[in-house]
PDB file of N, CA and C in Angstrom:
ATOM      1  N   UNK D   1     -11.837   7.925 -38.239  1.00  0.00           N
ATOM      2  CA  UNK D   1     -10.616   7.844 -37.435  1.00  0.00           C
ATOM      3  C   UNK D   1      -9.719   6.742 -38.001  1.00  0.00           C
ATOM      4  N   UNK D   2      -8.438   6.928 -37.722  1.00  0.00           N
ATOM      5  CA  UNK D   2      -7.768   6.204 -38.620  1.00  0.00           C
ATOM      6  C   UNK D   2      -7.395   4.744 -37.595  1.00  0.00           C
ATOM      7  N   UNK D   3      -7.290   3.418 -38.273  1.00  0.00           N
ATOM      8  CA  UNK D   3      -7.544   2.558 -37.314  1.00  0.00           C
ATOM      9  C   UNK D   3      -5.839   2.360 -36.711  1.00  0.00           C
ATOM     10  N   UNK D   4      -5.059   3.021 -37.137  1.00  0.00           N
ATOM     11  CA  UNK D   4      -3.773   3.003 -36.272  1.00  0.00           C
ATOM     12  C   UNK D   4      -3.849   3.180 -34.942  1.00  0.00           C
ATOM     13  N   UNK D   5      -4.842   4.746 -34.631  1.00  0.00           N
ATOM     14  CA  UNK D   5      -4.989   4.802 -33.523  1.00  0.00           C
ATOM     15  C   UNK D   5      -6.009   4.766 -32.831  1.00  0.00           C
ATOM     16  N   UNK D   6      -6.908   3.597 -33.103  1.00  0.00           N
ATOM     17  CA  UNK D   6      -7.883   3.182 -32.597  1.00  0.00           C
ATOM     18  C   UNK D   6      -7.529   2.319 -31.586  1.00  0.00           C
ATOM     19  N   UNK D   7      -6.378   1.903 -31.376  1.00  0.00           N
ATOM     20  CA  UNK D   7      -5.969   1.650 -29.906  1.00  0.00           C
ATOM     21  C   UNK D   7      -4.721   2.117 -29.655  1.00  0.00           C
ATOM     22  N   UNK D   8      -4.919   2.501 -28.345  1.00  0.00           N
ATOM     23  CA  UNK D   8      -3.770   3.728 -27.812  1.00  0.00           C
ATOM     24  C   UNK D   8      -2.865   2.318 -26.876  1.00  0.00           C
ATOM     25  N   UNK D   9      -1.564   2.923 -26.109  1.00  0.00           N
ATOM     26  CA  UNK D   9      -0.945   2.286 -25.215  1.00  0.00           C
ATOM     27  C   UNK D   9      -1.110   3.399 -24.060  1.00  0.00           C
ATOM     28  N   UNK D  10      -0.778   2.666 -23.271  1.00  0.00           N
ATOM     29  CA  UNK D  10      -0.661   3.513 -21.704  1.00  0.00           C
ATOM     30  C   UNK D  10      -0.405   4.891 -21.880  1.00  0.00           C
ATOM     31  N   UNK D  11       0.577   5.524 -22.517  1.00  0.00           N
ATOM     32  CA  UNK D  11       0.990   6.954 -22.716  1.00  0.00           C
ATOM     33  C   UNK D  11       0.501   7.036 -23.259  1.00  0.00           C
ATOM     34  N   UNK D  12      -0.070   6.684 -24.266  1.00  0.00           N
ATOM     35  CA  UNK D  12      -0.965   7.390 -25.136  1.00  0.00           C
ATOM     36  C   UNK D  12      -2.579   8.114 -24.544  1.00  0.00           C
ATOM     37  N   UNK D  13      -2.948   7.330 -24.067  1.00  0.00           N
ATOM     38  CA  UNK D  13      -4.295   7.158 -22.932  1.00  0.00           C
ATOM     39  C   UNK D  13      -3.574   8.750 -21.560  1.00  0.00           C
ATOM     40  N   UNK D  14      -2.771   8.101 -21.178  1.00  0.00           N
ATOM     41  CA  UNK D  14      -2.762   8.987 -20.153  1.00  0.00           C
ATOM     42  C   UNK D  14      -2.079  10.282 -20.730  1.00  0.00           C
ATOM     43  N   UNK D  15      -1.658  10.882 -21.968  1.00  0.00           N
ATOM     44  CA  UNK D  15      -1.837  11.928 -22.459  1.00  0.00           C
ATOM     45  C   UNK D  15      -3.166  12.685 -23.014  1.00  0.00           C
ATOM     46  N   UNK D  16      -3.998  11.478 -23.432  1.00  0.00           N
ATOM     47  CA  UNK D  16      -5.305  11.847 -24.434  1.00  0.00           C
ATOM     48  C   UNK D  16      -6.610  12.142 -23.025  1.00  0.00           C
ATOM     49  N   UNK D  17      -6.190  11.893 -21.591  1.00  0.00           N
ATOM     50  CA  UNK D  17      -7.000  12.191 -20.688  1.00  0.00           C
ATOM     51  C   UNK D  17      -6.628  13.112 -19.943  1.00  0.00           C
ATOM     52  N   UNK D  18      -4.825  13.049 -19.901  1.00  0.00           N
ATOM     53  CA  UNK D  18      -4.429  14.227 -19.158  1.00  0.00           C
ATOM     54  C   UNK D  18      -4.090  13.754 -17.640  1.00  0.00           C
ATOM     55  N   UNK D  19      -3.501  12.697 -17.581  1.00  0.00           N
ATOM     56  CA  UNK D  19      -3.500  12.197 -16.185  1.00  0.00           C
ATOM     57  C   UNK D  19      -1.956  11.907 -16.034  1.00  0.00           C
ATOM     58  N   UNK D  20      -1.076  11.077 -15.346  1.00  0.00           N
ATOM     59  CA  UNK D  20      -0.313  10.565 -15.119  1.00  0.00           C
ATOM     60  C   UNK D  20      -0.632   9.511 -15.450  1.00  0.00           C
ATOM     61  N   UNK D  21       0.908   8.875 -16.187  1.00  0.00           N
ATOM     62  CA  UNK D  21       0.696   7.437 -16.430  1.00  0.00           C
ATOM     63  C   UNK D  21       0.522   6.437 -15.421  1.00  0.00           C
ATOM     64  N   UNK D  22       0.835   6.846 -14.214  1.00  0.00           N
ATOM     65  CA  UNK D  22       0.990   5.992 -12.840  1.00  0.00           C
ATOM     66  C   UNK D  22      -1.088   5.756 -12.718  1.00  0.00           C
ATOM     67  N   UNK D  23      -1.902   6.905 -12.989  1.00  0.00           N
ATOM     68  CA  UNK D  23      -2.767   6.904 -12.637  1.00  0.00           C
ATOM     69  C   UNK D  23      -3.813   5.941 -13.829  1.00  0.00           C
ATOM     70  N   UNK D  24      -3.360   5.644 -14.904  1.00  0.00           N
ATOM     71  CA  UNK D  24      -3.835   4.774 -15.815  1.00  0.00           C
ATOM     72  C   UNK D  24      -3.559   3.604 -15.440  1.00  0.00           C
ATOM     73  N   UNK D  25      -2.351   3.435 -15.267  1.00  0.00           N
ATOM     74  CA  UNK D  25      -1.960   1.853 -14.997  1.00  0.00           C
ATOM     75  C   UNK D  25      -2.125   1.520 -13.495  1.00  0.00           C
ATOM     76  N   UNK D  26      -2.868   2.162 -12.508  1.00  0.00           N
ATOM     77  CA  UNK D  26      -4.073   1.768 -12.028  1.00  0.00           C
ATOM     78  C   UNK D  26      -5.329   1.781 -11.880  1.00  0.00           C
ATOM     79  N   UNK D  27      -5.880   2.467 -12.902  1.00  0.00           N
ATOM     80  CA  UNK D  27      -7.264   2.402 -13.013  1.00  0.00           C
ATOM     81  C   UNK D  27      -7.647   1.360 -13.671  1.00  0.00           C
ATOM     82  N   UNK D  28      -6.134   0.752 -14.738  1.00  0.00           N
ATOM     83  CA  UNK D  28      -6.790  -0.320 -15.807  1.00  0.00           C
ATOM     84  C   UNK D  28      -6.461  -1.399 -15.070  1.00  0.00           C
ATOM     85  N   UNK D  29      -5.330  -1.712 -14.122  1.00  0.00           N
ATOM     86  CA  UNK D  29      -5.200  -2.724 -13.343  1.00  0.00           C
ATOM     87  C   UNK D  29      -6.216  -3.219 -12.273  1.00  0.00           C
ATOM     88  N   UNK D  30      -6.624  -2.116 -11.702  1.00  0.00           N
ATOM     89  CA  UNK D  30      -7.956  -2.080 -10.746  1.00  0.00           C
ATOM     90  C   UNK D  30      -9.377  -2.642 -11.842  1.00  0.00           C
ATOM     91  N   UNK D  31      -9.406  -2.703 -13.046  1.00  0.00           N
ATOM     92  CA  UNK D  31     -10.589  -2.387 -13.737  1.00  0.00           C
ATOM     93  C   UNK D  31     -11.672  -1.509 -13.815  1.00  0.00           C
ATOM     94  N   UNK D  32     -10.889  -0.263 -13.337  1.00  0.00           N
ATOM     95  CA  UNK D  32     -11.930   0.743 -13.544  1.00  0.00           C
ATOM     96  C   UNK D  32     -12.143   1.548 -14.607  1.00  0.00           C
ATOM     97  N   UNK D  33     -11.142   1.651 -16.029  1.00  0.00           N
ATOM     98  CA  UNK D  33     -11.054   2.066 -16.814  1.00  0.00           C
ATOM     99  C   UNK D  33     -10.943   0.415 -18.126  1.00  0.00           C
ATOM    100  N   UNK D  34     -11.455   0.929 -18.841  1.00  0.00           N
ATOM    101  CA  UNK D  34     -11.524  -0.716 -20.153  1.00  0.00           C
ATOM    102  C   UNK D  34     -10.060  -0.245 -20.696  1.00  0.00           C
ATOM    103  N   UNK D  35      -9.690  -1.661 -20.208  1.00  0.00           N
ATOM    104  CA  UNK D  35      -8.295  -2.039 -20.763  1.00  0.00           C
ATOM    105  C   UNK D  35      -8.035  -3.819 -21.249  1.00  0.00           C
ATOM    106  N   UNK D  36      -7.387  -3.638 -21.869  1.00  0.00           N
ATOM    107  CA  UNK D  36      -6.879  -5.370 -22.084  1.00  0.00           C
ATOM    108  C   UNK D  36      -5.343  -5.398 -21.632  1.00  0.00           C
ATOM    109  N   UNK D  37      -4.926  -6.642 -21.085  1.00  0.00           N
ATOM    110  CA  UNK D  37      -3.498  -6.464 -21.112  1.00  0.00           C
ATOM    111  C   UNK D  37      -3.137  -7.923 -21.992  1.00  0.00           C
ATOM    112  N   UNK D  38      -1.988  -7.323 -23.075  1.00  0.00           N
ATOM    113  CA  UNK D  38      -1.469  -8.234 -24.021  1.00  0.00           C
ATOM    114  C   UNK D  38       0.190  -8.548 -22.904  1.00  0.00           C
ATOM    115  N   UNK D  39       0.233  -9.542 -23.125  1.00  0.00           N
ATOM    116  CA  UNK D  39       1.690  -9.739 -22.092  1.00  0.00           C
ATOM    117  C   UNK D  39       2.262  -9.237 -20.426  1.00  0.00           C
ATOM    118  N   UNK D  40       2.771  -8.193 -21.312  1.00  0.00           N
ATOM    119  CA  UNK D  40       3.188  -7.542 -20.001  1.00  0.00           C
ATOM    120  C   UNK D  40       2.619  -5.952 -20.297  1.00  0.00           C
ATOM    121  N   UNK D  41       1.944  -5.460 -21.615  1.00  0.00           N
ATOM    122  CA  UNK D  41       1.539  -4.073 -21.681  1.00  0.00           C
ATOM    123  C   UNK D  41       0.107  -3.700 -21.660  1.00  0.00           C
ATOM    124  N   UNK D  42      -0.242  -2.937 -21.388  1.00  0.00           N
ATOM    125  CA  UNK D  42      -1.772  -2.380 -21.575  1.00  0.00           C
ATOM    126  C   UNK D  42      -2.479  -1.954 -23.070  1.00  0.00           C
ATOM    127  N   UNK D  43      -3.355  -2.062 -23.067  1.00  0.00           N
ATOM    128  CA  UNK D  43      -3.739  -1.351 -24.702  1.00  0.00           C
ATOM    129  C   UNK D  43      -5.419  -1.252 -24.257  1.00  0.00           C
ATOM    130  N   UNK D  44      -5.382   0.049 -25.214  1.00  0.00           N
ATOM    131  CA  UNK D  44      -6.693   0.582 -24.869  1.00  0.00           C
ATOM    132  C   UNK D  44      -7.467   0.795 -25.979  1.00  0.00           C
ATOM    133  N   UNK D  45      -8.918   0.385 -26.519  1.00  0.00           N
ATOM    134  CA  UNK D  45      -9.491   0.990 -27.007  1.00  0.00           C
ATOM    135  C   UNK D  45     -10.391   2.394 -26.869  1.00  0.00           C
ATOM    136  N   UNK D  46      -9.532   3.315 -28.431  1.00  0.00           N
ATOM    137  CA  UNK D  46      -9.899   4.524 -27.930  1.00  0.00           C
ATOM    138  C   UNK D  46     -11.275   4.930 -27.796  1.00  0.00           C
ATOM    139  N   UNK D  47     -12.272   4.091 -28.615  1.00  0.00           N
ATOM    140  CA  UNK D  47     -13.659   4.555 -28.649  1.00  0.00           C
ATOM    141  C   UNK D  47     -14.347   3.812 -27.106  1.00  0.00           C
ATOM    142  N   UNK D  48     -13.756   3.249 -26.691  1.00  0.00           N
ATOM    143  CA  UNK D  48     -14.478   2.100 -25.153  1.00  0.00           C
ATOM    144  C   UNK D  48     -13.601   3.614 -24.152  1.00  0.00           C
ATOM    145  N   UNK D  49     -12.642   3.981 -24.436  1.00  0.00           N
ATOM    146  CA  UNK D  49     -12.265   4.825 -22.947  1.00  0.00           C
ATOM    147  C   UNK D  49     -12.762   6.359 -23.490  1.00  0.00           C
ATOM    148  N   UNK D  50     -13.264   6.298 -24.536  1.00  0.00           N
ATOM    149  CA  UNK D  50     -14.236   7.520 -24.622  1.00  0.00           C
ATOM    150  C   UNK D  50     -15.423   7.538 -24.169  1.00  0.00           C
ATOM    151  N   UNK D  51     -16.487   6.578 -24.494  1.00  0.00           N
ATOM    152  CA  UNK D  51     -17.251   6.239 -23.677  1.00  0.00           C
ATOM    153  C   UNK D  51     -17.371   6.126 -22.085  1.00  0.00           C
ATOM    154  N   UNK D  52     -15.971   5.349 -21.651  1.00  0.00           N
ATOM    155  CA  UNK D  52     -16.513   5.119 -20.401  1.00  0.00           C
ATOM    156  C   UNK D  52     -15.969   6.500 -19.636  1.00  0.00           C
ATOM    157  N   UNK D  53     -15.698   7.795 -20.667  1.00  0.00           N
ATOM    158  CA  UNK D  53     -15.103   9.262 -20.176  1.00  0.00           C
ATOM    159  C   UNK D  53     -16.238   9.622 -20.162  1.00  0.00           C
ATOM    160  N   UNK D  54     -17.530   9.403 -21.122  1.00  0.00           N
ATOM    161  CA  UNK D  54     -18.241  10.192 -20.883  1.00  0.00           C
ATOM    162  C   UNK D  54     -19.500   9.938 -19.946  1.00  0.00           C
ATOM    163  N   UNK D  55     -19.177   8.877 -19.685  1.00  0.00           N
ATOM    164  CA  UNK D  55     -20.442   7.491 -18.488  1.00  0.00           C
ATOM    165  C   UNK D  55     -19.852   8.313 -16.892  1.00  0.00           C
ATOM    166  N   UNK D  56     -18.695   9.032 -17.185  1.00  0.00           N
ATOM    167  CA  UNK D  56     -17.798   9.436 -15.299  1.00  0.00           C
ATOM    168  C   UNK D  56     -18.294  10.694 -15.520  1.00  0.00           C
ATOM    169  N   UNK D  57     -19.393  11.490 -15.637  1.00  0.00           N
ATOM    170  CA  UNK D  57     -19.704  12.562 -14.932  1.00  0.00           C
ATOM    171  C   UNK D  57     -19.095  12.903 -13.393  1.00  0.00           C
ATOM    172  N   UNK D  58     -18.283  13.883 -12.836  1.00  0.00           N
ATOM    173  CA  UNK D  58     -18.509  14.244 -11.684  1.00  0.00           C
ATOM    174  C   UNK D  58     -19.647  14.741 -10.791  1.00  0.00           C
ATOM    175  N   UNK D  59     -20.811  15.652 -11.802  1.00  0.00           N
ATOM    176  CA  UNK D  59     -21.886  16.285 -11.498  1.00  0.00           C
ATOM    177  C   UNK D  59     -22.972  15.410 -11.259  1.00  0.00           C
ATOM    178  N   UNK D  60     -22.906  14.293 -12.229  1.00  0.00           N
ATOM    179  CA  UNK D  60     -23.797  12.721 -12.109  1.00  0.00           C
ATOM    180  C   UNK D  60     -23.526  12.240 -10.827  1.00  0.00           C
ATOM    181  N   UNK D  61     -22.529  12.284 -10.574  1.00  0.00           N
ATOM    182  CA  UNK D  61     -20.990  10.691  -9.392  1.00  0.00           C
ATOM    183  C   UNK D  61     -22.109  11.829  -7.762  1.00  0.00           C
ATOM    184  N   UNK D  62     -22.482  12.976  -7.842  1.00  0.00           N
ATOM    185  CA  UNK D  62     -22.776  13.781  -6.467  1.00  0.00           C
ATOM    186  C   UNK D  62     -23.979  14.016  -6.253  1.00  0.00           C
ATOM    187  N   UNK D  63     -24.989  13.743  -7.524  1.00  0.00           N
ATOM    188  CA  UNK D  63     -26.654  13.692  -7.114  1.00  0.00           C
ATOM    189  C   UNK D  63     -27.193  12.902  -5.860  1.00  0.00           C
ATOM    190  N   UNK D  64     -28.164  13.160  -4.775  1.00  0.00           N
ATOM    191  CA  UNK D  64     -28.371  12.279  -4.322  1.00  0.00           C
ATOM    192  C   UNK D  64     -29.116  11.097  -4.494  1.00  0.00           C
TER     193      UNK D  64
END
């Protein structure tokens, strides 16, 4: 992978998951998704929010 985009920004992330950007920039503000914030922007590593995509099973999240 090329290391340009080995870290995404907010749109980038919330295109590559398919969400709304509103819904990234609170999951990473909340800390529920791995984010860093540089200043005033978010930045994401893409291999840490792949991982923690594949740690959020829904079918896992409902076992008892």
């Amino acid at each position: 992978e090329s290391e340009e985009k080995s870290v995404m920004t907010l749109a980038e992330v919330a295109e590559y998951l398919r969400i709304s950007e509103s819904t990234v920039y609170k999951l990473a503000r909340e800390g529920v998704i791995p984010a860093q914030k540089l200043g005033k922007q978010w930045r994401f590593h893409k291999l840490a929010v792949t991982d923690w995509l594949k740690g959020h099973n829904t079918s896992d999240s409902k076992k008892p």
